[in-house]
Amino acid sequence: MPGRIACTRTRRVALPTMRLVIARCSVDYAGRLTAHLPSAPRLILVKADGSVSIHADDRAYKPLNWMSPPCTLKEGAGDDAGVWTVVNKGGEKLIITMEEVLHDSSHELGVDPGLIKDGVEAHLQELLADRIETLGDGYTLIRREYMTAIGPVDILCRDAEGRTVAVEIKRRGEIDGVEQLTRYLELLNRDPHLAPVRGVFAAQEIKPQARVLATDRGIGCQILDYNALRGIEDDKLRLF
């Protein structure tokens, strides 16, 4: 039914809101590689930061495909009605072909207060930033809670050779933490002032599956001894 297609005119979309679209659609990605999602009902999220992600109903939070900000969304008209083209600054394209739009709504979420972390995680971050050389000789801190378009990186620092290192800290290191760090690294490595950026997954305990995945992705693993870090902190002279 053409009347159910929400895309009626060509425009660039810069939404200050979260847009949720449920549609039967197919998706094609063209960039460093090509990928195709055949026609099926899917959830499309267009966030206020400009990111676009395609979700199915079988994998918790992880999208089937996505385009990270900054990017632009162009909705087709005429013969191209129902075709969304998302383009990022690298020229990669995500082409969403709508067959039937089942739901299309926008919602203003306002300013998010941010993640309130487990007390031990937050203290681990503070302690490790305070003694960043725990990661290795010559390490220097850039900053804690380094903000990105998809959330804050726990610690951003430099190693002895001056290379940028992103550190994700967990009390218990599992696969989802590695996935989170992977997304941060993908975004940070697009910044020419920081790239190349490598990752370190730091936790009091790292599950074997998470260690295997981290190693496969070139991410280092660091076990943190909370009590030892606390002891180091107690012996350190402070001005305040």
mmCIF file with all atom_site columns, C-alpha atoms in Angstrom, residues 19-195:
data_model
loop_
_atom_site.group_PDB
_atom_site.id
_atom_site.type_symbol
_atom_site.label_atom_id
_atom_site.label_alt_id
_atom_site.label_comp_id
_atom_site.label_asym_id
_atom_site.label_entity_id
_atom_site.label_seq_id
_atom_site.pdbx_PDB_ins_code
_atom_site.Cartn_x
_atom_site.Cartn_y
_atom_site.Cartn_z
_atom_site.occupancy
_atom_site.B_iso_or_equiv
_atom_site.pdbx_formal_charge
_atom_site.auth_seq_id
_atom_site.auth_comp_id
_atom_site.auth_asym_id
_atom_site.auth_atom_id
_atom_site.pdbx_PDB_model_num
ATOM 1   C CA . ARG A 1 19  ? 12.776 8.113   15.632 1.00 0.00 ? 19  ARG A CA 1
ATOM 2   C CA . LEU A 1 20  ? 11.467 4.545   15.704 1.00 0.00 ? 20  LEU A CA 1
ATOM 3   C CA . VAL A 1 21  ? 10.349 2.896   12.485 1.00 0.00 ? 21  VAL A CA 1
ATOM 4   C CA . ILE A 1 22  ? 9.079  -0.667  12.219 1.00 0.00 ? 22  ILE A CA 1
ATOM 5   C CA . ALA A 1 23  ? 8.979  -1.730  8.583  1.00 0.00 ? 23  ALA A CA 1
ATOM 6   C CA . ARG A 1 24  ? 9.286  -4.639  6.243  1.00 0.00 ? 24  ARG A CA 1
ATOM 7   C CA . CYS A 1 25  ? 12.490 -3.752  4.460  1.00 0.00 ? 25  CYS A CA 1
ATOM 8   C CA . SER A 1 26  ? 15.724 -4.949  2.897  1.00 0.00 ? 26  SER A CA 1
ATOM 9   C CA . VAL A 1 27  ? 19.098 -3.374  3.674  1.00 0.00 ? 27  VAL A CA 1
ATOM 10  C CA . ASP A 1 28  ? 22.283 -3.068  1.623  1.00 0.00 ? 28  ASP A CA 1
ATOM 11  C CA . TYR A 1 29  ? 25.637 -1.831  2.896  1.00 0.00 ? 29  TYR A CA 1
ATOM 12  C CA . ALA A 1 30  ? 28.331 -0.551  0.526  1.00 0.00 ? 30  ALA A CA 1
ATOM 13  C CA . GLY A 1 31  ? 31.701 0.462   1.909  1.00 0.00 ? 31  GLY A CA 1
ATOM 14  C CA . ARG A 1 32  ? 34.813 -1.447  2.922  1.00 0.00 ? 32  ARG A CA 1
ATOM 15  C CA . LEU A 1 33  ? 32.791 -4.533  2.074  1.00 0.00 ? 33  LEU A CA 1
ATOM 16  C CA . THR A 1 34  ? 29.246 -5.259  0.909  1.00 0.00 ? 34  THR A CA 1
ATOM 17  C CA . ALA A 1 35  ? 26.448 -6.877  2.878  1.00 0.00 ? 35  ALA A CA 1
ATOM 18  C CA . HIS A 1 36  ? 22.782 -7.586  2.235  1.00 0.00 ? 36  HIS A CA 1
ATOM 19  C CA . LEU A 1 37  ? 19.867 -8.156  4.588  1.00 0.00 ? 37  LEU A CA 1
ATOM 20  C CA . PRO A 1 38  ? 16.913 -9.703  2.734  1.00 0.00 ? 38  PRO A CA 1
ATOM 21  C CA . SER A 1 39  ? 13.376 -8.483  3.214  1.00 0.00 ? 39  SER A CA 1
ATOM 22  C CA . ALA A 1 40  ? 11.938 -8.942  6.737  1.00 0.00 ? 40  ALA A CA 1
ATOM 23  C CA . PRO A 1 41  ? 10.178 -6.906  9.439  1.00 0.00 ? 41  PRO A CA 1
ATOM 24  C CA . ARG A 1 42  ? 12.768 -4.856  11.325 1.00 0.00 ? 42  ARG A CA 1
ATOM 25  C CA . LEU A 1 43  ? 13.145 -2.001  13.781 1.00 0.00 ? 43  LEU A CA 1
ATOM 26  C CA . ILE A 1 44  ? 15.043 1.050   12.505 1.00 0.00 ? 44  ILE A CA 1
ATOM 27  C CA . LEU A 1 45  ? 16.387 3.526   15.074 1.00 0.00 ? 45  LEU A CA 1
ATOM 28  C CA . VAL A 1 46  ? 17.369 7.035   13.997 1.00 0.00 ? 46  VAL A CA 1
ATOM 29  C CA . LYS A 1 47  ? 18.953 8.716   17.006 1.00 0.00 ? 47  LYS A CA 1
ATOM 30  C CA . ALA A 1 48  ? 19.361 12.408  17.707 1.00 0.00 ? 48  ALA A CA 1
ATOM 31  C CA . ASP A 1 49  ? 23.149 12.041  17.299 1.00 0.00 ? 49  ASP A CA 1
ATOM 32  C CA . GLY A 1 50  ? 22.578 11.046  13.649 1.00 0.00 ? 50  GLY A CA 1
ATOM 33  C CA . SER A 1 51  ? 23.272 7.328   14.010 1.00 0.00 ? 51  SER A CA 1
ATOM 34  C CA . VAL A 1 52  ? 21.046 4.821   12.210 1.00 0.00 ? 52  VAL A CA 1
ATOM 35  C CA . SER A 1 53  ? 20.781 1.174   13.262 1.00 0.00 ? 53  SER A CA 1
ATOM 36  C CA . ILE A 1 54  ? 18.782 -1.814  12.021 1.00 0.00 ? 54  ILE A CA 1
ATOM 37  C CA . HIS A 1 55  ? 17.510 -4.323  14.579 1.00 0.00 ? 55  HIS A CA 1
ATOM 38  C CA . ALA A 1 56  ? 15.932 -7.767  14.517 1.00 0.00 ? 56  ALA A CA 1
ATOM 39  C CA . ASP A 1 57  ? 14.101 -9.457  17.385 1.00 0.00 ? 57  ASP A CA 1
ATOM 40  C CA . ASP A 1 58  ? 16.744 -12.062 18.197 1.00 0.00 ? 58  ASP A CA 1
ATOM 41  C CA . ARG A 1 59  ? 19.939 -10.459 19.529 1.00 0.00 ? 59  ARG A CA 1
ATOM 42  C CA . ALA A 1 60  ? 19.329 -8.190  22.515 1.00 0.00 ? 60  ALA A CA 1
ATOM 43  C CA . TYR A 1 61  ? 20.922 -4.767  21.913 1.00 0.00 ? 61  TYR A CA 1
ATOM 44  C CA . LYS A 1 62  ? 23.251 -5.575  18.993 1.00 0.00 ? 62  LYS A CA 1
ATOM 45  C CA . PRO A 1 63  ? 22.044 -4.265  15.607 1.00 0.00 ? 63  PRO A CA 1
ATOM 46  C CA . LEU A 1 64  ? 22.156 -6.218  12.354 1.00 0.00 ? 64  LEU A CA 1
ATOM 47  C CA . ASN A 1 65  ? 23.744 -3.229  10.673 1.00 0.00 ? 65  ASN A CA 1
ATOM 48  C CA . TRP A 1 66  ? 24.343 0.393   11.573 1.00 0.00 ? 66  TRP A CA 1
ATOM 49  C CA . MET A 1 67  ? 25.940 3.682   10.577 1.00 0.00 ? 67  MET A CA 1
ATOM 50  C CA . SER A 1 68  ? 27.723 5.671   13.258 1.00 0.00 ? 68  SER A CA 1
ATOM 51  C CA . PRO A 1 69  ? 27.590 9.491   13.340 1.00 0.00 ? 69  PRO A CA 1
ATOM 52  C CA . PRO A 1 70  ? 28.272 11.839  11.744 1.00 0.00 ? 70  PRO A CA 1
ATOM 53  C CA . CYS A 1 71  ? 26.122 10.784  8.822  1.00 0.00 ? 71  CYS A CA 1
ATOM 54  C CA . THR A 1 72  ? 23.208 12.056  6.743  1.00 0.00 ? 72  THR A CA 1
ATOM 55  C CA . LEU A 1 73  ? 19.893 10.398  5.934  1.00 0.00 ? 73  LEU A CA 1
ATOM 56  C CA . LYS A 1 74  ? 18.195 11.090  2.610  1.00 0.00 ? 74  LYS A CA 1
ATOM 57  C CA . GLU A 1 75  ? 14.658 9.824   2.009  1.00 0.00 ? 75  GLU A CA 1
ATOM 58  C CA . GLY A 1 76  ? 13.814 9.187   -1.624 1.00 0.00 ? 76  GLY A CA 1
ATOM 59  C CA . ALA A 1 77  ? 10.906 10.562  -3.646 1.00 0.00 ? 77  ALA A CA 1
ATOM 60  C CA . GLY A 1 78  ? 9.176  9.605   -6.893 1.00 0.00 ? 78  GLY A CA 1
ATOM 61  C CA . ASP A 1 79  ? 10.538 6.349   -8.258 1.00 0.00 ? 79  ASP A CA 1
ATOM 62  C CA . ASP A 1 80  ? 12.820 6.163   -5.206 1.00 0.00 ? 80  ASP A CA 1
ATOM 63  C CA . ALA A 1 81  ? 10.036 6.639   -2.658 1.00 0.00 ? 81  ALA A CA 1
ATOM 64  C CA . GLY A 1 82  ? 10.593 4.299   0.235  1.00 0.00 ? 82  GLY A CA 1
ATOM 65  C CA . VAL A 1 83  ? 14.376 4.200   -0.213 1.00 0.00 ? 83  VAL A CA 1
ATOM 66  C CA . TRP A 1 84  ? 16.514 5.631   2.579  1.00 0.00 ? 84  TRP A CA 1
ATOM 67  C CA . THR A 1 85  ? 20.175 6.319   1.858  1.00 0.00 ? 85  THR A CA 1
ATOM 68  C CA . VAL A 1 86  ? 22.454 6.860   4.842  1.00 0.00 ? 86  VAL A CA 1
ATOM 69  C CA . VAL A 1 87  ? 25.957 8.169   4.066  1.00 0.00 ? 87  VAL A CA 1
ATOM 70  C CA . ASN A 1 88  ? 28.807 8.723   6.533  1.00 0.00 ? 88  ASN A CA 1
ATOM 71  C CA . LYS A 1 89  ? 31.779 11.059  6.142  1.00 0.00 ? 89  LYS A CA 1
ATOM 72  C CA . GLY A 1 90  ? 33.832 8.212   4.661  1.00 0.00 ? 90  GLY A CA 1
ATOM 73  C CA . GLY A 1 91  ? 31.345 7.770   1.805  1.00 0.00 ? 91  GLY A CA 1
ATOM 74  C CA . GLU A 1 92  ? 30.040 4.427   3.086  1.00 0.00 ? 92  GLU A CA 1
ATOM 75  C CA . LYS A 1 93  ? 26.358 3.863   2.367  1.00 0.00 ? 93  LYS A CA 1
ATOM 76  C CA . LEU A 1 94  ? 23.518 2.070   4.091  1.00 0.00 ? 94  LEU A CA 1
ATOM 77  C CA . ILE A 1 95  ? 20.555 1.716   1.726  1.00 0.00 ? 95  ILE A CA 1
ATOM 78  C CA . ILE A 1 96  ? 17.226 0.766   3.326  1.00 0.00 ? 96  ILE A CA 1
ATOM 79  C CA . THR A 1 97  ? 14.444 -0.199  0.929  1.00 0.00 ? 97  THR A CA 1
ATOM 80  C CA . MET A 1 98  ? 11.037 0.055   2.593  1.00 0.00 ? 98  MET A CA 1
ATOM 81  C CA . GLU A 1 99  ? 8.274  -2.241  1.425  1.00 0.00 ? 99  GLU A CA 1
ATOM 82  C CA . GLU A 1 100 ? 5.730  -1.501  4.142  1.00 0.00 ? 100 GLU A CA 1
ATOM 83  C CA . VAL A 1 101 ? 5.951  0.870   7.089  1.00 0.00 ? 101 VAL A CA 1
ATOM 84  C CA . LEU A 1 102 ? 4.112  -0.529  10.097 1.00 0.00 ? 102 LEU A CA 1
ATOM 85  C CA . HIS A 1 103 ? 5.005  2.178   12.614 1.00 0.00 ? 103 HIS A CA 1
ATOM 86  C CA . ASP A 1 104 ? 6.795  5.538   12.465 1.00 0.00 ? 104 ASP A CA 1
ATOM 87  C CA . SER A 1 105 ? 7.086  7.771   15.529 1.00 0.00 ? 105 SER A CA 1
ATOM 88  C CA . SER A 1 106 ? 9.483  10.292  17.046 1.00 0.00 ? 106 SER A CA 1
ATOM 89  C CA . HIS A 1 107 ? 10.154 10.885  20.715 1.00 0.00 ? 107 HIS A CA 1
ATOM 90  C CA . GLU A 1 108 ? 12.191 13.549  22.480 1.00 0.00 ? 108 GLU A CA 1
ATOM 91  C CA . LEU A 1 109 ? 14.196 11.827  25.208 1.00 0.00 ? 109 LEU A CA 1
ATOM 92  C CA . GLY A 1 110 ? 15.962 14.896  26.565 1.00 0.00 ? 110 GLY A CA 1
ATOM 93  C CA . VAL A 1 111 ? 19.434 14.952  28.080 1.00 0.00 ? 111 VAL A CA 1
ATOM 94  C CA . ASP A 1 112 ? 20.511 11.578  29.399 1.00 0.00 ? 112 ASP A CA 1
ATOM 95  C CA . PRO A 1 113 ? 22.022 11.686  32.909 1.00 0.00 ? 113 PRO A CA 1
ATOM 96  C CA . GLY A 1 114 ? 24.554 9.027   31.919 1.00 0.00 ? 114 GLY A CA 1
ATOM 97  C CA . LEU A 1 115 ? 25.392 5.625   33.278 1.00 0.00 ? 115 LEU A CA 1
ATOM 98  C CA . ILE A 1 116 ? 25.751 5.307   37.037 1.00 0.00 ? 116 ILE A CA 1
ATOM 99  C CA . LYS A 1 117 ? 28.367 2.628   37.422 1.00 0.00 ? 117 LYS A CA 1
ATOM 100 C CA . ASP A 1 118 ? 28.817 0.034   40.088 1.00 0.00 ? 118 ASP A CA 1
ATOM 101 C CA . GLY A 1 119 ? 30.726 1.548   42.980 1.00 0.00 ? 119 GLY A CA 1
ATOM 102 C CA . VAL A 1 120 ? 33.643 -0.840  42.608 1.00 0.00 ? 120 VAL A CA 1
ATOM 103 C CA . GLU A 1 121 ? 33.887 -0.147  38.850 1.00 0.00 ? 121 GLU A CA 1
ATOM 104 C CA . ALA A 1 122 ? 33.874 3.610   39.440 1.00 0.00 ? 122 ALA A CA 1
ATOM 105 C CA . HIS A 1 123 ? 36.560 3.272   42.119 1.00 0.00 ? 123 HIS A CA 1
ATOM 106 C CA . LEU A 1 124 ? 38.648 1.013   39.885 1.00 0.00 ? 124 LEU A CA 1
ATOM 107 C CA . GLN A 1 125 ? 38.516 3.681   37.201 1.00 0.00 ? 125 GLN A CA 1
ATOM 108 C CA . GLU A 1 126 ? 39.593 6.357   39.666 1.00 0.00 ? 126 GLU A CA 1
ATOM 109 C CA . LEU A 1 127 ? 42.417 4.224   41.049 1.00 0.00 ? 127 LEU A CA 1
ATOM 110 C CA . LEU A 1 128 ? 43.712 3.150   37.641 1.00 0.00 ? 128 LEU A CA 1
ATOM 111 C CA . ALA A 1 129 ? 43.656 6.726   36.323 1.00 0.00 ? 129 ALA A CA 1
ATOM 112 C CA . ASP A 1 130 ? 45.569 7.758   39.428 1.00 0.00 ? 130 ASP A CA 1
ATOM 113 C CA . ARG A 1 131 ? 48.197 5.070   38.800 1.00 0.00 ? 131 ARG A CA 1
ATOM 114 C CA . ILE A 1 132 ? 48.031 4.727   35.042 1.00 0.00 ? 132 ILE A CA 1
ATOM 115 C CA . GLU A 1 133 ? 51.544 3.242   35.002 1.00 0.00 ? 133 GLU A CA 1
ATOM 116 C CA . THR A 1 134 ? 49.886 0.038   36.235 1.00 0.00 ? 134 THR A CA 1
ATOM 117 C CA . LEU A 1 135 ? 49.200 -0.603  32.535 1.00 0.00 ? 135 LEU A CA 1
ATOM 118 C CA . GLY A 1 136 ? 52.905 -0.294  31.730 1.00 0.00 ? 136 GLY A CA 1
ATOM 119 C CA . ASP A 1 137 ? 55.955 1.903   32.113 1.00 0.00 ? 137 ASP A CA 1
ATOM 120 C CA . GLY A 1 138 ? 55.664 5.245   30.383 1.00 0.00 ? 138 GLY A CA 1
ATOM 121 C CA . TYR A 1 139 ? 51.854 5.379   30.253 1.00 0.00 ? 139 TYR A CA 1
ATOM 122 C CA . THR A 1 140 ? 50.306 8.836   30.675 1.00 0.00 ? 140 THR A CA 1
ATOM 123 C CA . LEU A 1 141 ? 46.683 9.767   31.260 1.00 0.00 ? 141 LEU A CA 1
ATOM 124 C CA . ILE A 1 142 ? 44.780 11.852  28.702 1.00 0.00 ? 142 ILE A CA 1
ATOM 125 C CA . ARG A 1 143 ? 41.535 11.857  30.660 1.00 0.00 ? 143 ARG A CA 1
ATOM 126 C CA . ARG A 1 144 ? 38.888 9.794   32.408 1.00 0.00 ? 144 ARG A CA 1
ATOM 127 C CA . GLU A 1 145 ? 35.388 9.474   30.935 1.00 0.00 ? 145 GLU A CA 1
ATOM 128 C CA . TYR A 1 146 ? 36.510 10.578  27.462 1.00 0.00 ? 146 TYR A CA 1
ATOM 129 C CA . MET A 1 147 ? 33.211 11.406  25.756 1.00 0.00 ? 147 MET A CA 1
ATOM 130 C CA . THR A 1 148 ? 32.330 10.004  22.334 1.00 0.00 ? 148 THR A CA 1
ATOM 131 C CA . ALA A 1 149 ? 29.137 10.105  20.291 1.00 0.00 ? 149 ALA A CA 1
ATOM 132 C CA . ILE A 1 150 ? 28.152 6.691   21.678 1.00 0.00 ? 150 ILE A CA 1
ATOM 133 C CA . GLY A 1 151 ? 29.166 7.168   25.299 1.00 0.00 ? 151 GLY A CA 1
ATOM 134 C CA . PRO A 1 152 ? 32.199 7.780   27.513 1.00 0.00 ? 152 PRO A CA 1
ATOM 135 C CA . VAL A 1 153 ? 35.386 5.738   27.269 1.00 0.00 ? 153 VAL A CA 1
ATOM 136 C CA . ASP A 1 154 ? 36.466 4.904   30.831 1.00 0.00 ? 154 ASP A CA 1
ATOM 137 C CA . ILE A 1 155 ? 40.088 5.965   30.366 1.00 0.00 ? 155 ILE A CA 1
ATOM 138 C CA . LEU A 1 156 ? 41.973 7.403   27.407 1.00 0.00 ? 156 LEU A CA 1
ATOM 139 C CA . CYS A 1 157 ? 45.762 7.385   27.766 1.00 0.00 ? 157 CYS A CA 1
ATOM 140 C CA . ARG A 1 158 ? 49.044 7.118   25.838 1.00 0.00 ? 158 ARG A CA 1
ATOM 141 C CA . ASP A 1 159 ? 51.636 4.384   26.041 1.00 0.00 ? 159 ASP A CA 1
ATOM 142 C CA . ALA A 1 160 ? 55.403 4.865   26.212 1.00 0.00 ? 160 ALA A CA 1
ATOM 143 C CA . GLU A 1 161 ? 55.562 5.280   22.415 1.00 0.00 ? 161 GLU A CA 1
ATOM 144 C CA . GLY A 1 162 ? 52.892 7.985   22.456 1.00 0.00 ? 162 GLY A CA 1
ATOM 145 C CA . ARG A 1 163 ? 50.172 5.798   20.936 1.00 0.00 ? 163 ARG A CA 1
ATOM 146 C CA . THR A 1 164 ? 46.582 6.312   22.073 1.00 0.00 ? 164 THR A CA 1
ATOM 147 C CA . VAL A 1 165 ? 45.068 3.591   24.254 1.00 0.00 ? 165 VAL A CA 1
ATOM 148 C CA . ALA A 1 166 ? 41.383 3.266   25.182 1.00 0.00 ? 166 ALA A CA 1
ATOM 149 C CA . VAL A 1 167 ? 40.667 1.363   28.403 1.00 0.00 ? 167 VAL A CA 1
ATOM 150 C CA . GLU A 1 168 ? 37.314 -0.203  29.287 1.00 0.00 ? 168 GLU A CA 1
ATOM 151 C CA . ILE A 1 169 ? 36.992 -1.156  32.960 1.00 0.00 ? 169 ILE A CA 1
ATOM 152 C CA . LYS A 1 170 ? 34.673 -3.793  34.382 1.00 0.00 ? 170 LYS A CA 1
ATOM 153 C CA . ARG A 1 171 ? 34.430 -5.545  37.694 1.00 0.00 ? 171 ARG A CA 1
ATOM 154 C CA . ARG A 1 172 ? 33.803 -8.795  35.843 1.00 0.00 ? 172 ARG A CA 1
ATOM 155 C CA . GLY A 1 173 ? 34.995 -8.871  32.238 1.00 0.00 ? 173 GLY A CA 1
ATOM 156 C CA . GLU A 1 174 ? 32.563 -10.579 29.885 1.00 0.00 ? 174 GLU A CA 1
ATOM 157 C CA . ILE A 1 175 ? 31.928 -10.620 26.140 1.00 0.00 ? 175 ILE A CA 1
ATOM 158 C CA . ASP A 1 176 ? 29.570 -7.637  26.184 1.00 0.00 ? 176 ASP A CA 1
ATOM 159 C CA . GLY A 1 177 ? 32.375 -5.494  27.634 1.00 0.00 ? 177 GLY A CA 1
ATOM 160 C CA . VAL A 1 178 ? 34.666 -6.480  24.755 1.00 0.00 ? 178 VAL A CA 1
ATOM 161 C CA . GLU A 1 179 ? 31.895 -5.607  22.286 1.00 0.00 ? 179 GLU A CA 1
ATOM 162 C CA . GLN A 1 180 ? 31.475 -2.217  23.970 1.00 0.00 ? 180 GLN A CA 1
ATOM 163 C CA . LEU A 1 181 ? 35.189 -1.467  23.720 1.00 0.00 ? 181 LEU A CA 1
ATOM 164 C CA . THR A 1 182 ? 35.202 -2.613  20.081 1.00 0.00 ? 182 THR A CA 1
ATOM 165 C CA . ARG A 1 183 ? 32.550 -0.014  19.237 1.00 0.00 ? 183 ARG A CA 1
ATOM 166 C CA . TYR A 1 184 ? 34.537 2.709   20.992 1.00 0.00 ? 184 TYR A CA 1
ATOM 167 C CA . LEU A 1 185 ? 37.699 1.744   19.097 1.00 0.00 ? 185 LEU A CA 1
ATOM 168 C CA . GLU A 1 186 ? 35.899 1.794   15.755 1.00 0.00 ? 186 GLU A CA 1
ATOM 169 C CA . LEU A 1 187 ? 34.758 5.353   16.442 1.00 0.00 ? 187 LEU A CA 1
ATOM 170 C CA . LEU A 1 188 ? 38.011 6.635   17.988 1.00 0.00 ? 188 LEU A CA 1
ATOM 171 C CA . ASN A 1 189 ? 40.087 5.338   15.082 1.00 0.00 ? 189 ASN A CA 1
ATOM 172 C CA . ARG A 1 190 ? 38.156 7.644   12.752 1.00 0.00 ? 190 ARG A CA 1
ATOM 173 C CA . ASP A 1 191 ? 39.680 10.641  14.556 1.00 0.00 ? 191 ASP A CA 1
ATOM 174 C CA . PRO A 1 192 ? 42.999 11.499  12.863 1.00 0.00 ? 192 PRO A CA 1
ATOM 175 C CA . HIS A 1 193 ? 44.181 13.276  16.032 1.00 0.00 ? 193 HIS A CA 1
ATOM 176 C CA . LEU A 1 194 ? 43.904 10.026  18.024 1.00 0.00 ? 194 LEU A CA 1
ATOM 177 C CA . ALA A 1 195 ? 44.417 7.216   15.514 1.00 0.00 ? 195 ALA A CA 1
#
